PDB file of C-alpha atoms in Angstrom:
ATOM      1  CA  ASP H   1       1.585 177.092 -43.107  1.00  0.00           C
ATOM      2  CA  ALA H   2       0.725 175.234 -46.292  1.00  0.00           C
ATOM      3  CA  LYS H   3      -0.651 171.701 -46.171  1.00  0.00           C
ATOM      4  CA  THR H   4       1.271 168.826 -47.764  1.00  0.00           C
ATOM      5  CA  THR H   5       0.096 165.591 -49.378  1.00  0.00           C
ATOM      6  CA  GLN H   6       2.256 162.467 -49.500  1.00  0.00           C
ATOM      7  CA  PRO H   7       1.553 158.867 -50.531  1.00  0.00           C
ATOM      8  CA  PRO H   8       1.021 156.699 -47.436  1.00  0.00           C
ATOM      9  CA  SER H   9       3.614 154.104 -48.401  1.00  0.00           C
ATOM     10  CA  MET H  10       6.239 153.235 -51.003  1.00  0.00           C
ATOM     11  CA  ASP H  11       8.603 150.359 -51.700  1.00  0.00           C
ATOM     12  CA  CYS H  12      12.138 150.588 -53.025  1.00  0.00           C
ATOM     13  CA  ALA H  13      14.736 147.948 -53.866  1.00  0.00           C
ATOM     14  CA  GLU H  14      18.010 148.169 -51.994  1.00  0.00           C
ATOM     15  CA  GLY H  15      20.654 150.003 -54.009  1.00  0.00           C
ATOM     16  CA  ARG H  16      18.111 151.787 -56.188  1.00  0.00           C
ATOM     17  CA  ALA H  17      17.103 155.422 -55.923  1.00  0.00           C
ATOM     18  CA  ALA H  18      14.098 156.178 -53.739  1.00  0.00           C
ATOM     19  CA  ASN H  19      12.019 159.095 -55.020  1.00  0.00           C
ATOM     20  CA  LEU H  20       9.513 160.392 -52.484  1.00  0.00           C
ATOM     21  CA  PRO H  21       6.960 162.912 -53.792  1.00  0.00           C
ATOM     22  CA  CYS H  22       5.218 165.692 -51.911  1.00  0.00           C
ATOM     23  CA  ASN H  23       2.480 168.033 -53.077  1.00  0.00           C
ATOM     24  CA  HIS H  24       2.215 171.488 -51.530  1.00  0.00           C
ATOM     25  CA  SER H  25       0.048 173.395 -53.978  1.00  0.00           C
ATOM     26  CA  THR H  26      -0.842 176.191 -51.513  1.00  0.00           C
ATOM     27  CA  ILE H  27       2.771 177.033 -50.636  1.00  0.00           C
ATOM     28  CA  SER H  28       3.431 180.753 -50.338  1.00  0.00           C
ATOM     29  CA  GLY H  29       6.474 182.709 -51.411  1.00  0.00           C
ATOM     30  CA  ASN H  30       8.340 182.743 -48.111  1.00  0.00           C
ATOM     31  CA  GLU H  31       7.692 179.129 -47.135  1.00  0.00           C
ATOM     32  CA  TYR H  32      10.430 176.526 -47.183  1.00  0.00           C
ATOM     33  CA  VAL H  33      10.062 172.794 -47.830  1.00  0.00           C
ATOM     34  CA  TYR H  34      11.605 170.602 -45.109  1.00  0.00           C
ATOM     35  CA  TRP H  35      12.089 166.861 -45.036  1.00  0.00           C
ATOM     36  CA  TYR H  36      12.506 164.736 -41.936  1.00  0.00           C
ATOM     37  CA  ARG H  37      12.500 161.019 -41.411  1.00  0.00           C
ATOM     38  CA  GLN H  38      11.705 158.866 -38.413  1.00  0.00           C
ATOM     39  CA  ILE H  39      13.151 155.425 -38.065  1.00  0.00           C
ATOM     40  CA  HIS H  40      11.073 153.144 -35.856  1.00  0.00           C
ATOM     41  CA  SER H  41      11.071 154.189 -32.174  1.00  0.00           C
ATOM     42  CA  GLN H  42      13.600 156.978 -32.718  1.00  0.00           C
ATOM     43  CA  GLY H  43      13.219 160.761 -32.822  1.00  0.00           C
ATOM     44  CA  PRO H  44      12.699 162.416 -36.215  1.00  0.00           C
ATOM     45  CA  GLN H  45      15.874 163.264 -38.115  1.00  0.00           C
ATOM     46  CA  TYR H  46      16.273 166.432 -40.183  1.00  0.00           C
ATOM     47  CA  ILE H  47      17.277 165.592 -43.769  1.00  0.00           C
ATOM     48  CA  ILE H  48      17.198 168.675 -45.987  1.00  0.00           C
ATOM     49  CA  HIS H  49      15.297 171.852 -46.784  1.00  0.00           C
ATOM     50  CA  GLY H  50      14.900 174.216 -49.731  1.00  0.00           C
ATOM     51  CA  LEU H  51      13.110 177.316 -50.945  1.00  0.00           C
ATOM     52  CA  LYS H  52      13.297 177.418 -54.730  1.00  0.00           C
ATOM     53  CA  ASN H  53      16.493 175.816 -55.920  1.00  0.00           C
ATOM     54  CA  ASN H  54      17.354 172.150 -55.871  1.00  0.00           C
ATOM     55  CA  GLU H  55      19.458 171.183 -52.890  1.00  0.00           C
ATOM     56  CA  THR H  56      21.815 168.305 -52.187  1.00  0.00           C
ATOM     57  CA  ASN H  57      23.619 167.155 -49.078  1.00  0.00           C
ATOM     58  CA  GLU H  58      25.296 163.973 -47.918  1.00  0.00           C
ATOM     59  CA  MET H  59      21.961 162.335 -47.179  1.00  0.00           C
ATOM     60  CA  ALA H  60      19.675 163.273 -50.058  1.00  0.00           C
ATOM     61  CA  SER H  61      18.691 165.585 -52.876  1.00  0.00           C
ATOM     62  CA  LEU H  62      15.629 167.823 -52.922  1.00  0.00           C
ATOM     63  CA  ILE H  63      14.062 168.723 -56.243  1.00  0.00           C
ATOM     64  CA  ILE H  64      11.471 171.534 -56.148  1.00  0.00           C
ATOM     65  CA  THR H  65       9.353 172.211 -59.232  1.00  0.00           C
ATOM     66  CA  GLU H  66       9.577 175.641 -60.813  1.00  0.00           C
ATOM     67  CA  ASP H  67       6.075 176.587 -59.620  1.00  0.00           C
ATOM     68  CA  ARG H  68       7.002 175.261 -56.128  1.00  0.00           C
ATOM     69  CA  LYS H  69       3.752 173.317 -55.888  1.00  0.00           C
ATOM     70  CA  SER H  70       5.509 169.982 -55.454  1.00  0.00           C
ATOM     71  CA  SER H  71       8.857 168.503 -54.552  1.00  0.00           C
ATOM     72  CA  THR H  72      10.688 165.173 -54.567  1.00  0.00           C
ATOM     73  CA  LEU H  73      13.160 163.843 -52.036  1.00  0.00           C
ATOM     74  CA  ILE H  74      15.709 161.547 -53.628  1.00  0.00           C
ATOM     75  CA  LEU H  75      17.767 158.991 -51.722  1.00  0.00           C
ATOM     76  CA  PRO H  76      20.250 158.051 -54.461  1.00  0.00           C
ATOM     77  CA  HIS H  77      21.181 154.537 -53.279  1.00  0.00           C
ATOM     78  CA  ALA H  78      18.653 153.322 -50.736  1.00  0.00           C
ATOM     79  CA  THR H  79      19.792 150.898 -48.041  1.00  0.00           C
ATOM     80  CA  LEU H  80      17.798 148.812 -45.573  1.00  0.00           C
ATOM     81  CA  ARG H  81      18.603 151.445 -42.935  1.00  0.00           C
ATOM     82  CA  ASP H  82      16.622 154.014 -44.942  1.00  0.00           C
ATOM     83  CA  THR H  83      13.372 152.208 -44.079  1.00  0.00           C
ATOM     84  CA  ALA H  84      11.462 154.902 -42.166  1.00  0.00           C
ATOM     85  CA  VAL H  85       8.546 157.321 -42.239  1.00  0.00           C
ATOM     86  CA  TYR H  86       9.444 160.387 -44.310  1.00  0.00           C
ATOM     87  CA  TYR H  87       7.729 163.678 -43.527  1.00  0.00           C
ATOM     88  CA  CYS H  88       7.473 166.617 -45.928  1.00  0.00           C
ATOM     89  CA  ILE H  89       6.707 169.881 -44.116  1.00  0.00           C
ATOM     90  CA  VAL H  90       6.137 173.375 -45.437  1.00  0.00           C
ATOM     91  CA  SER H  91       6.877 176.208 -43.049  1.00  0.00           C
ATOM     92  CA  GLY H  92       7.419 179.948 -43.211  1.00  0.00           C
ATOM     93  CA  GLY H  93      10.359 179.931 -40.826  1.00  0.00           C
ATOM     94  CA  GLY H  94       8.351 180.594 -37.701  1.00  0.00           C
ATOM     95  CA  PHE H  95       8.371 178.198 -34.806  1.00  0.00           C
ATOM     96  CA  LYS H  96       5.368 176.122 -35.685  1.00  0.00           C
ATOM     97  CA  THR H  97       6.016 172.807 -37.409  1.00  0.00           C
ATOM     98  CA  ILE H  98       3.058 170.635 -38.333  1.00  0.00           C
ATOM     99  CA  PHE H  99       3.788 167.028 -39.213  1.00  0.00           C
ATOM    100  CA  GLY H 100       1.437 165.279 -41.625  1.00  0.00           C
ATOM    101  CA  ALA H 101       1.022 161.519 -41.880  1.00  0.00           C
ATOM    102  CA  GLY H 102       4.183 161.115 -43.992  1.00  0.00           C
ATOM    103  CA  THR H 103       5.239 158.319 -46.357  1.00  0.00           C
ATOM    104  CA  ARG H 104       6.281 154.965 -44.964  1.00  0.00           C
ATOM    105  CA  LEU H 105       9.232 153.846 -47.128  1.00  0.00           C
ATOM    106  CA  PHE H 106      10.095 150.150 -47.163  1.00  0.00           C
ATOM    107  CA  VAL H 107      13.502 149.325 -48.612  1.00  0.00           C
ATOM    108  CA  LYS H 108      13.636 145.670 -49.597  1.00  0.00           C
ATOM    109  CA  ALA H 109      16.690 143.453 -50.124  1.00  0.00           C
TER     110      ALA H 109
ATOM    111  CA  ASP Y   1      27.935 168.829 -30.701  1.00  0.00           C
ATOM    112  CA  THR Y   2      24.885 168.100 -32.850  1.00  0.00           C
ATOM    113  CA  GLU Y   3      23.042 165.981 -30.334  1.00  0.00           C
ATOM    114  CA  VAL Y   4      19.898 166.540 -28.315  1.00  0.00           C
ATOM    115  CA  THR Y   5      19.751 164.337 -25.246  1.00  0.00           C
ATOM    116  CA  GLN Y   6      16.667 163.335 -23.278  1.00  0.00           C
ATOM    117  CA  THR Y   7      16.314 161.629 -19.932  1.00  0.00           C
ATOM    118  CA  PRO Y   8      14.930 159.278 -18.907  1.00  0.00           C
ATOM    119  CA  LYS Y   9      14.532 156.975 -21.920  1.00  0.00           C
ATOM    120  CA  HIS Y  10      11.572 155.233 -20.317  1.00  0.00           C
ATOM    121  CA  LEU Y  11       9.262 156.324 -17.513  1.00  0.00           C
ATOM    122  CA  VAL Y  12       6.378 154.537 -15.824  1.00  0.00           C
ATOM    123  CA  MET Y  13       4.290 156.596 -13.438  1.00  0.00           C
ATOM    124  CA  GLY Y  14       1.032 156.423 -11.574  1.00  0.00           C
ATOM    125  CA  MET Y  15      -1.720 158.961 -11.963  1.00  0.00           C
ATOM    126  CA  THR Y  16      -0.861 160.624  -8.643  1.00  0.00           C
ATOM    127  CA  ASN Y  17       2.884 160.869  -9.240  1.00  0.00           C
ATOM    128  CA  LYS Y  18       4.934 163.945 -10.107  1.00  0.00           C
ATOM    129  CA  LYS Y  19       7.812 163.433 -12.499  1.00  0.00           C
ATOM    130  CA  SER Y  20       9.938 165.490 -14.889  1.00  0.00           C
ATOM    131  CA  LEU Y  21      11.344 164.917 -18.347  1.00  0.00           C
ATOM    132  CA  LYS Y  22      14.636 166.573 -19.192  1.00  0.00           C
ATOM    133  CA  CYS Y  23      16.181 167.724 -22.459  1.00  0.00           C
ATOM    134  CA  GLU Y  24      19.573 169.266 -23.216  1.00  0.00           C
ATOM    135  CA  GLN Y  25      21.215 170.684 -26.336  1.00  0.00           C
ATOM    136  CA  HIS Y  26      24.580 172.354 -26.953  1.00  0.00           C
ATOM    137  CA  MET Y  27      24.101 173.527 -30.509  1.00  0.00           C
ATOM    138  CA  GLY Y  28      23.539 177.147 -29.528  1.00  0.00           C
ATOM    139  CA  HIS Y  29      19.934 177.017 -30.680  1.00  0.00           C
ATOM    140  CA  ARG Y  30      17.571 179.484 -29.040  1.00  0.00           C
ATOM    141  CA  ALA Y  31      14.346 177.650 -29.898  1.00  0.00           C
ATOM    142  CA  MET Y  32      13.346 174.484 -28.053  1.00  0.00           C
ATOM    143  CA  TYR Y  33      10.278 172.318 -28.508  1.00  0.00           C
ATOM    144  CA  TRP Y  34       8.210 169.612 -26.844  1.00  0.00           C
ATOM    145  CA  TYR Y  35       6.213 167.212 -29.012  1.00  0.00           C
ATOM    146  CA  LYS Y  36       3.932 164.320 -28.107  1.00  0.00           C
ATOM    147  CA  GLN Y  37       3.701 161.277 -30.359  1.00  0.00           C
ATOM    148  CA  LYS Y  38       1.146 158.508 -30.038  1.00  0.00           C
ATOM    149  CA  ALA Y  39       1.770 155.148 -31.677  1.00  0.00           C
ATOM    150  CA  LYS Y  40       1.568 155.180 -35.490  1.00  0.00           C
ATOM    151  CA  LYS Y  41       0.788 158.928 -35.507  1.00  0.00           C
ATOM    152  CA  PRO Y  42       2.959 161.927 -36.422  1.00  0.00           C
ATOM    153  CA  PRO Y  43       4.478 164.108 -33.696  1.00  0.00           C
ATOM    154  CA  GLU Y  44       2.166 166.827 -32.351  1.00  0.00           C
ATOM    155  CA  LEU Y  45       3.583 170.135 -31.177  1.00  0.00           C
ATOM    156  CA  MET Y  46       2.965 170.930 -27.501  1.00  0.00           C
ATOM    157  CA  PHE Y  47       5.207 173.866 -26.510  1.00  0.00           C
ATOM    158  CA  VAL Y  48       7.839 176.143 -28.028  1.00  0.00           C
ATOM    159  CA  TYR Y  49      10.377 178.221 -26.139  1.00  0.00           C
ATOM    160  CA  SER Y  50      12.248 181.033 -27.830  1.00  0.00           C
ATOM    161  CA  TYR Y  51      15.102 182.700 -25.988  1.00  0.00           C
ATOM    162  CA  GLU Y  52      13.943 180.952 -22.810  1.00  0.00           C
ATOM    163  CA  LYS Y  53      10.446 182.415 -23.010  1.00  0.00           C
ATOM    164  CA  LEU Y  54       7.328 180.394 -23.746  1.00  0.00           C
ATOM    165  CA  SER Y  55       6.313 181.306 -27.266  1.00  0.00           C
ATOM    166  CA  ILE Y  56       3.696 178.696 -28.155  1.00  0.00           C
ATOM    167  CA  ASN Y  57       1.387 176.565 -26.009  1.00  0.00           C
ATOM    168  CA  GLU Y  58      -0.823 174.426 -28.206  1.00  0.00           C
ATOM    169  CA  SER Y  59      -3.670 174.335 -25.671  1.00  0.00           C
ATOM    170  CA  VAL Y  60      -1.921 171.663 -23.650  1.00  0.00           C
ATOM    171  CA  PRO Y  61      -3.633 170.639 -20.345  1.00  0.00           C
ATOM    172  CA  SER Y  62      -2.105 172.190 -17.242  1.00  0.00           C
ATOM    173  CA  ARG Y  63      -1.006 168.789 -15.942  1.00  0.00           C
ATOM    174  CA  PHE Y  64       1.928 169.338 -18.348  1.00  0.00           C
ATOM    175  CA  SER Y  65       4.145 172.218 -17.207  1.00  0.00           C
ATOM    176  CA  PRO Y  66       7.165 173.208 -19.294  1.00  0.00           C
ATOM    177  CA  GLU Y  67      10.211 175.030 -17.991  1.00  0.00           C
ATOM    178  CA  CYS Y  68      13.293 176.436 -19.704  1.00  0.00           C
ATOM    179  CA  PRO Y  69      15.923 177.156 -17.017  1.00  0.00           C
ATOM    180  CA  ASN Y  70      18.523 178.301 -19.556  1.00  0.00           C
ATOM    181  CA  SER Y  71      19.219 178.224 -23.280  1.00  0.00           C
ATOM    182  CA  SER Y  72      20.509 174.643 -23.178  1.00  0.00           C
ATOM    183  CA  LEU Y  73      17.926 172.981 -20.954  1.00  0.00           C
ATOM    184  CA  LEU Y  74      14.235 172.215 -21.287  1.00  0.00           C
ATOM    185  CA  ASN Y  75      12.081 170.390 -18.757  1.00  0.00           C
ATOM    186  CA  LEU Y  76       8.561 169.041 -18.841  1.00  0.00           C
ATOM    187  CA  HIS Y  77       6.985 168.619 -15.426  1.00  0.00           C
ATOM    188  CA  LEU Y  78       4.232 166.037 -15.203  1.00  0.00           C
ATOM    189  CA  HIS Y  79       1.530 165.852 -12.531  1.00  0.00           C
ATOM    190  CA  ALA Y  80      -1.739 163.967 -12.243  1.00  0.00           C
ATOM    191  CA  LEU Y  81      -1.460 162.461 -15.704  1.00  0.00           C
ATOM    192  CA  GLN Y  82      -4.047 160.187 -17.251  1.00  0.00           C
ATOM    193  CA  PRO Y  83      -3.455 156.831 -18.982  1.00  0.00           C
ATOM    194  CA  GLU Y  84      -4.231 158.472 -22.337  1.00  0.00           C
ATOM    195  CA  ASP Y  85      -1.138 160.670 -21.823  1.00  0.00           C
ATOM    196  CA  SER Y  86       1.019 157.610 -22.410  1.00  0.00           C
ATOM    197  CA  ALA Y  87       3.122 158.416 -25.473  1.00  0.00           C
ATOM    198  CA  LEU Y  88       6.593 159.169 -26.778  1.00  0.00           C
ATOM    199  CA  TYR Y  89       7.624 162.687 -25.712  1.00  0.00           C
ATOM    200  CA  LEU Y  90      10.110 164.295 -28.038  1.00  0.00           C
ATOM    201  CA  CYS Y  91      12.297 167.306 -27.430  1.00  0.00           C
ATOM    202  CA  ALA Y  92      13.827 169.301 -30.269  1.00  0.00           C
ATOM    203  CA  SER Y  93      15.994 172.354 -30.687  1.00  0.00           C
ATOM    204  CA  GLY Y  94      15.868 174.506 -33.779  1.00  0.00           C
ATOM    205  CA  THR Y  95      17.419 177.319 -35.744  1.00  0.00           C
ATOM    206  CA  SER Y  96      14.319 179.517 -35.820  1.00  0.00           C
ATOM    207  CA  GLY Y  97      14.827 182.903 -34.219  1.00  0.00           C
ATOM    208  CA  ARG Y  98      18.482 182.994 -35.242  1.00  0.00           C
ATOM    209  CA  THR Y  99      17.866 182.419 -38.934  1.00  0.00           C
ATOM    210  CA  THR Y 100      14.923 182.646 -41.344  1.00  0.00           C
ATOM    211  CA  THR Y 101      14.722 178.867 -41.505  1.00  0.00           C
ATOM    212  CA  ASN Y 102      13.584 176.333 -38.925  1.00  0.00           C
ATOM    213  CA  GLU Y 103      15.591 173.145 -39.066  1.00  0.00           C
ATOM    214  CA  GLN Y 104      14.872 171.133 -35.942  1.00  0.00           C
ATOM    215  CA  PHE Y 105      17.030 168.508 -34.301  1.00  0.00           C
ATOM    216  CA  PHE Y 106      15.273 165.916 -32.192  1.00  0.00           C
ATOM    217  CA  GLY Y 107      16.247 163.882 -29.196  1.00  0.00           C
ATOM    218  CA  PRO Y 108      15.507 160.152 -28.979  1.00  0.00           C
ATOM    219  CA  GLY Y 109      12.414 160.739 -26.862  1.00  0.00           C
ATOM    220  CA  THR Y 110      11.095 159.564 -23.512  1.00  0.00           C
ATOM    221  CA  ARG Y 111       8.579 156.742 -23.686  1.00  0.00           C
ATOM    222  CA  LEU Y 112       6.038 157.479 -20.964  1.00  0.00           C
ATOM    223  CA  THR Y 113       3.554 154.978 -19.589  1.00  0.00           C
ATOM    224  CA  VAL Y 114       0.877 156.196 -17.176  1.00  0.00           C
ATOM    225  CA  LEU Y 115      -0.769 153.483 -15.103  1.00  0.00           C
TER     226      LEU Y 115
END
């Protein structure tokens, strides 16, 4: 599975959009991009995944570049409860899921 | 039901004890996972079961023994653990095997302390 690179931490003002980037330049054609988040002392929470097209659900939007080498997770109106570690994972649909260090997002009032 | 449950929430055990962690899901998923997470680190995959058969063992020491009695239940039997095994143990169930994607749904974890 392809490796991902994320900034270690980011800040966002409450009510503003949080844009979390992820680089996955070695992604292959059948690999999906998944995003999870982990709020302190809880289990990770699945957010969204995509292959080529942009995706949106009730939690977030996922924008994948045309060459698929990077993606951005967008939380449209961040709240204090969105403070968490966000993990971007690339996987070919098999069982193995490798978590990187993730991005620690701080949402500030 | 979109929930994965884990019991107990907290566990303290001595190095000579035998204990078990339990996980249950009712989402119809046929893949189930155990992860270990140390403080301030990402989760690390330990075991994967697919259709109740062990599919992946990430070279985990034999003092950790997984079991999948049926498609809804996953256990992790612990014996002769070391203090460095203290961690948050996470269970997940996932869509892999039924679909081409692998969304995973995690339980809240069991926080294990080995004395």
